[in-house]
């Protein structure tokens, strides 16, 4: 069985950074599942398809070609997203796309299409999968599952700082309200709601620098995959 480590939690908890760092350290593949929902959301916005209309989204998903994955780059690992052959780059990271992604992600027609794409990313030698339902629904047999948390206020501050660095405008209050609304949609949807898997390791990342979180996660990885000690 190809090993998988799942990393779920709300946005802004450091899931992306932790999962990338683990994938690089292990030399495993990395699945940024949120990027798939973001790409579908981008296509919906681009084609003027309402993000809460399952029928129209279903038709769009059949008609449009999507390619989302990750590849090693100098100094790291990065997600790529193509829609009908066009590279979307950072366009899928906008606030508009973040919000739209949490609407499309609540629809069974979208989750069904995304499920198969996610499962295909389980390739040798292993996979680190980042998302909301990686441990509960997509890879329930993963031997190691993490669920990351941090307060909405702390996550909003991190996100606000990122937006400032990118020269994007917006108030901290608006960012916090957006995060709270997205959390609520993710937690309360009928299909694959955001919640920790019963066997998940809970990691509170509030106030912790990334190297600390990575060390904690690595200790858990060594416990579950003792052979990794030879390569560390
Ligand atoms: O992780 P990221 O913030 O990029 O995800 C964007 C949105 O996609 C989330 O707000 C969530 O609604 C949705 N998502 C999901 N299930 C996943 C990954 C992301 O519902 N496994």
Tab-separated table of C-alpha atoms and ligand atoms in Angstrom:
chain	number	residue	atom	x	y	z
A	1	UNK	CA	0.000	0.000	0.000
A	2	UNK	CA	1.393	3.437	-0.927
A	3	UNK	CA	1.770	5.480	2.295
A	4	UNK	CA	-0.205	8.689	2.778
A	5	UNK	CA	-0.007	11.415	5.405
A	6	UNK	CA	-3.115	13.609	5.537
A	7	UNK	CA	-3.124	17.183	6.824
A	8	UNK	CA	-6.549	18.741	7.298
A	9	UNK	CA	-7.806	21.870	9.021
A	10	UNK	CA	-9.157	25.339	8.406
A	11	UNK	CA	-7.386	27.782	6.108
A	12	UNK	CA	-4.508	29.759	7.528
A	13	UNK	CA	-3.405	27.149	10.062
A	14	UNK	CA	-0.161	26.456	8.196
A	15	UNK	CA	-1.379	23.244	6.515
A	16	UNK	CA	0.113	24.223	3.175
A	17	UNK	CA	3.535	25.069	4.591
A	18	UNK	CA	3.643	21.949	6.775
A	19	UNK	CA	2.477	19.593	4.034
A	20	UNK	CA	4.960	21.029	1.519
A	21	UNK	CA	7.809	20.797	4.009
A	22	UNK	CA	6.942	17.193	4.897
A	23	UNK	CA	6.614	16.200	1.235
A	24	UNK	CA	10.013	17.721	0.463
A	25	UNK	CA	11.689	16.116	3.458
A	26	UNK	CA	10.250	12.709	2.587
A	27	UNK	CA	10.636	13.172	-1.162
A	28	UNK	CA	6.982	12.208	-1.519
A	29	UNK	CA	4.286	13.696	-3.753
A	30	UNK	CA	2.192	16.589	-2.506
A	31	UNK	CA	-1.546	17.024	-3.051
A	32	UNK	CA	-2.875	20.545	-2.573
A	33	UNK	CA	-6.545	19.556	-2.808
A	34	UNK	CA	-7.772	23.115	-2.190
A	35	UNK	CA	-6.112	24.117	-5.470
A	36	UNK	CA	-8.508	21.806	-7.352
A	37	UNK	CA	-11.570	23.495	-5.808
A	38	UNK	CA	-9.988	26.879	-6.447
A	39	UNK	CA	-9.398	25.988	-10.109
A	40	UNK	CA	-13.021	24.923	-10.573
A	41	UNK	CA	-14.106	28.130	-8.816
A	42	UNK	CA	-11.869	30.186	-11.104
A	43	UNK	CA	-13.409	28.522	-14.173
A	44	UNK	CA	-16.930	29.185	-12.853
A	45	UNK	CA	-16.149	32.869	-12.295
A	46	UNK	CA	-14.467	33.058	-15.704
A	47	UNK	CA	-17.418	31.456	-17.506
A	48	UNK	CA	-20.050	33.333	-15.465
A	49	UNK	CA	-21.398	30.106	-13.979
A	50	UNK	CA	-23.078	30.692	-10.587
A	51	UNK	CA	-20.920	29.043	-7.908
A	52	UNK	CA	-23.965	27.596	-6.164
A	53	UNK	CA	-25.682	26.105	-9.238
A	54	UNK	CA	-24.979	22.348	-9.273
A	55	UNK	CA	-26.471	21.702	-12.709
A	56	UNK	CA	-24.540	24.418	-14.512
A	57	UNK	CA	-21.357	23.551	-12.637
A	58	UNK	CA	-21.787	19.891	-13.614
A	59	UNK	CA	-22.048	20.863	-17.274
A	60	UNK	CA	-19.035	23.146	-16.981
A	61	UNK	CA	-16.892	20.450	-15.338
A	62	UNK	CA	-17.674	18.100	-18.250
A	63	UNK	CA	-16.872	20.761	-20.843
A	64	UNK	CA	-13.703	22.292	-19.413
A	65	UNK	CA	-10.371	20.508	-19.054
A	66	UNK	CA	-8.614	20.882	-15.694
A	67	UNK	CA	-5.092	19.934	-14.803
A	68	UNK	CA	-3.942	20.509	-11.232
A	69	UNK	CA	-0.881	19.039	-9.598
A	70	UNK	CA	2.420	19.824	-7.979
A	71	UNK	CA	6.014	19.702	-9.121
A	72	UNK	CA	9.435	20.218	-7.652
A	73	UNK	CA	10.908	23.628	-8.340
A	74	UNK	CA	14.261	25.114	-7.388
A	75	UNK	CA	14.079	25.542	-3.611
A	76	UNK	CA	10.674	23.982	-3.154
A	77	UNK	CA	7.553	22.379	-4.470
A	78	UNK	CA	4.744	24.275	-6.154
A	79	UNK	CA	1.191	23.740	-7.322
A	80	UNK	CA	0.296	24.242	-10.968
A	81	UNK	CA	-3.228	24.728	-12.285
A	82	UNK	CA	-4.342	24.742	-15.902
A	83	UNK	CA	-7.788	25.344	-17.263
A	84	UNK	CA	-8.274	24.456	-20.935
A	85	UNK	CA	-4.513	24.480	-21.325
A	86	UNK	CA	-4.002	27.964	-19.836
A	87	UNK	CA	-1.842	28.311	-16.752
A	88	UNK	CA	-3.754	30.104	-13.980
A	89	UNK	CA	-0.748	30.861	-11.771
A	90	UNK	CA	-1.648	32.845	-8.654
A	91	UNK	CA	-5.082	33.824	-9.998
A	92	UNK	CA	-6.572	30.933	-7.998
A	93	UNK	CA	-5.214	32.468	-4.762
A	94	UNK	CA	-7.292	35.664	-4.890
A	95	UNK	CA	-9.833	36.398	-2.153
A	96	UNK	CA	-12.596	36.114	-4.757
A	97	UNK	CA	-11.468	32.606	-5.694
A	98	UNK	CA	-11.067	31.576	-2.039
A	99	UNK	CA	-14.646	32.533	-1.344
A	100	UNK	CA	-16.005	30.972	-4.553
A	101	UNK	CA	-14.066	27.751	-3.841
A	102	UNK	CA	-15.883	27.282	-0.545
A	103	UNK	CA	-19.222	27.511	-2.398
A	104	UNK	CA	-18.385	25.043	-5.185
A	105	UNK	CA	-16.811	22.681	-2.614
A	106	UNK	CA	-20.168	22.276	-0.870
A	107	UNK	CA	-21.754	20.646	-3.957
A	108	UNK	CA	-21.779	16.855	-4.397
A	109	UNK	CA	-21.410	17.162	-8.195
A	110	UNK	CA	-18.106	18.975	-7.679
A	111	UNK	CA	-16.818	16.714	-4.894
A	112	UNK	CA	-17.563	13.610	-6.964
A	113	UNK	CA	-15.468	14.959	-9.850
A	114	UNK	CA	-12.628	15.991	-7.545
A	115	UNK	CA	-12.578	12.686	-5.629
A	116	UNK	CA	-11.093	10.684	-8.504
A	117	UNK	CA	-8.475	13.345	-9.283
A	118	UNK	CA	-7.334	13.270	-5.660
A	119	UNK	CA	-7.120	9.494	-5.424
A	120	UNK	CA	-4.962	9.380	-8.573
A	121	UNK	CA	-2.303	11.394	-6.796
A	122	UNK	CA	-1.509	8.460	-4.492
A	123	UNK	CA	1.710	7.458	-6.230
A	124	UNK	CA	4.945	5.831	-5.099
A	125	UNK	CA	6.911	6.491	-2.975
A	126	UNK	CA	4.188	8.278	-0.956
A	127	UNK	CA	1.812	11.213	-0.700
A	128	UNK	CA	1.282	14.109	1.665
A	129	UNK	CA	-2.306	15.318	1.149
A	130	UNK	CA	-3.496	18.742	2.288
A	131	UNK	CA	-7.190	19.658	2.540
A	132	UNK	CA	-10.345	19.459	4.620
A	133	UNK	CA	-11.470	15.840	4.151
A	134	UNK	CA	-8.228	14.051	3.291
A	135	UNK	CA	-8.277	11.953	6.472
A	136	UNK	CA	-12.041	11.523	6.770
A	137	UNK	CA	-13.179	10.826	3.186
A	138	UNK	CA	-10.477	10.715	0.516
A	139	UNK	CA	-7.772	8.662	2.261
A	140	UNK	CA	-9.517	7.191	5.330
A	141	UNK	CA	-6.881	4.420	5.451
A	142	UNK	CA	-3.959	6.859	5.786
A	143	UNK	CA	-1.664	5.611	8.563
A	144	UNK	CA	-0.923	9.146	9.791
A	145	UNK	CA	-3.456	11.988	9.916
A	146	UNK	CA	-3.041	15.496	11.256
A	147	UNK	CA	-5.717	18.067	12.013
A	148	UNK	CA	-4.398	21.606	12.432
A	149	UNK	CA	-6.142	24.404	14.269
A	150	UNK	CA	-5.554	28.034	15.300
A	151	UNK	CA	-7.938	30.809	16.322
A	152	UNK	CA	-9.768	32.686	13.559
A	153	UNK	CA	-8.174	35.944	14.787
A	154	UNK	CA	-4.647	34.595	14.429
A	155	UNK	CA	-5.394	33.115	11.006
A	156	UNK	CA	-6.946	36.395	9.843
A	157	UNK	CA	-3.831	38.288	10.930
A	158	UNK	CA	-1.595	35.869	8.965
A	159	UNK	CA	-3.792	36.181	5.888
A	160	UNK	CA	-3.943	39.973	6.210
A	161	UNK	CA	-0.126	40.137	6.369
A	162	UNK	CA	0.115	37.976	3.218
A	163	UNK	CA	-2.320	40.239	1.368
A	164	UNK	CA	-0.359	43.331	2.418
A	165	UNK	CA	2.859	41.741	1.159
A	166	UNK	CA	1.165	41.068	-2.180
A	167	UNK	CA	-0.013	44.686	-2.352
A	168	UNK	CA	-3.689	43.681	-2.074
A	169	UNK	CA	-6.007	45.903	-0.088
A	170	UNK	CA	-8.672	45.078	2.482
A	171	UNK	CA	-9.245	45.523	6.187
A	172	UNK	CA	-8.301	43.024	8.872
A	173	UNK	CA	-11.926	42.961	9.953
A	174	UNK	CA	-13.117	42.031	6.429
A	175	UNK	CA	-10.492	39.262	6.227
A	176	UNK	CA	-11.636	37.907	9.624
A	177	UNK	CA	-15.294	37.941	8.576
A	178	UNK	CA	-14.473	36.155	5.320
A	179	UNK	CA	-12.497	33.480	7.186
A	180	UNK	CA	-15.310	32.946	9.690
A	181	UNK	CA	-17.893	32.647	6.897
A	182	UNK	CA	-15.725	30.165	4.976
A	183	UNK	CA	-15.069	28.102	8.122
A	184	UNK	CA	-18.786	27.950	8.744
A	185	UNK	CA	-19.541	26.834	5.168
A	186	UNK	CA	-16.798	24.175	5.378
A	187	UNK	CA	-17.972	22.867	8.766
A	188	UNK	CA	-21.700	22.917	8.173
A	189	UNK	CA	-22.001	21.523	4.652
A	190	UNK	CA	-23.769	18.186	4.280
A	191	UNK	CA	-21.044	16.542	2.223
A	192	UNK	CA	-17.523	16.010	3.618
A	193	UNK	CA	-17.793	18.640	6.350
A	194	UNK	CA	-14.573	19.847	7.883
A	195	UNK	CA	-13.897	17.822	11.036
A	196	UNK	CA	-10.983	15.867	12.447
A	197	UNK	CA	-10.802	12.158	11.626
A	198	UNK	CA	-11.286	10.072	14.767
A	199	UNK	CA	-7.696	8.874	14.533
A	200	UNK	CA	-6.176	12.278	13.709
A	201	UNK	CA	-3.334	13.854	15.679
A	202	UNK	CA	-4.551	17.328	16.713
A	203	UNK	CA	-1.944	20.083	16.329
A	204	UNK	CA	-2.647	23.598	17.578
A	205	UNK	CA	-0.393	25.866	15.525
A	206	UNK	CA	-1.308	29.139	17.273
A	207	UNK	CA	1.800	31.141	18.070
A	208	UNK	CA	4.101	28.329	16.928
A	209	UNK	CA	6.811	28.959	14.356
A	210	UNK	CA	6.724	26.586	11.394
A	211	UNK	CA	9.954	24.735	12.356
A	212	UNK	CA	8.342	23.840	15.706
A	213	UNK	CA	5.216	22.470	14.024
A	214	UNK	CA	7.366	20.583	11.517
A	215	UNK	CA	9.457	18.996	14.305
A	216	UNK	CA	6.309	17.877	16.128
A	217	UNK	CA	4.867	16.419	12.911
A	218	UNK	CA	8.160	14.718	12.081
A	219	UNK	CA	8.224	12.942	15.459
A	220	UNK	CA	4.772	11.541	14.738
A	221	UNK	CA	5.934	10.479	11.260
A	222	UNK	CA	8.910	8.605	12.757
A	223	UNK	CA	6.596	6.833	15.168
A	224	UNK	CA	4.272	5.662	12.383
A	225	UNK	CA	6.941	5.046	9.713
A	226	UNK	CA	10.023	3.904	11.700
A	227	UNK	CA	11.976	3.286	8.471
A	228	UNK	CA	12.122	7.021	7.899
A	229	UNK	CA	14.721	7.265	10.659
A	230	UNK	CA	17.255	5.786	8.193
A	231	UNK	CA	16.721	8.656	5.765
A	232	UNK	CA	16.487	11.537	8.255
B	1	LIG	O1	-7.110	24.860	1.249
B	1	LIG	P1	-7.668	26.018	0.451
B	1	LIG	O2	-7.893	27.250	1.253
B	1	LIG	O3	-6.872	26.281	-0.788
B	1	LIG	O4	-9.104	25.510	-0.038
B	1	LIG	C1	-10.002	26.363	-0.692
B	1	LIG	C2	-11.421	25.915	-0.380
B	1	LIG	O5	-11.647	24.635	-0.974
B	1	LIG	C3	-11.709	25.736	1.112
B	1	LIG	O6	-12.205	26.917	1.709
B	1	LIG	C4	-12.733	24.634	1.142
B	1	LIG	O7	-14.033	25.152	1.033
B	1	LIG	C5	-12.449	23.832	-0.119
B	1	LIG	N1	-11.774	22.573	0.154
B	1	LIG	C6	-12.549	21.486	0.479
B	1	LIG	N2	-11.984	20.265	0.636
B	1	LIG	C7	-10.657	20.096	0.501
B	1	LIG	C8	-9.838	21.204	0.195
B	1	LIG	C9	-10.423	22.435	0.046
B	1	LIG	O8	-13.767	21.615	0.633
B	1	LIG	N3	-10.128	18.894	0.638
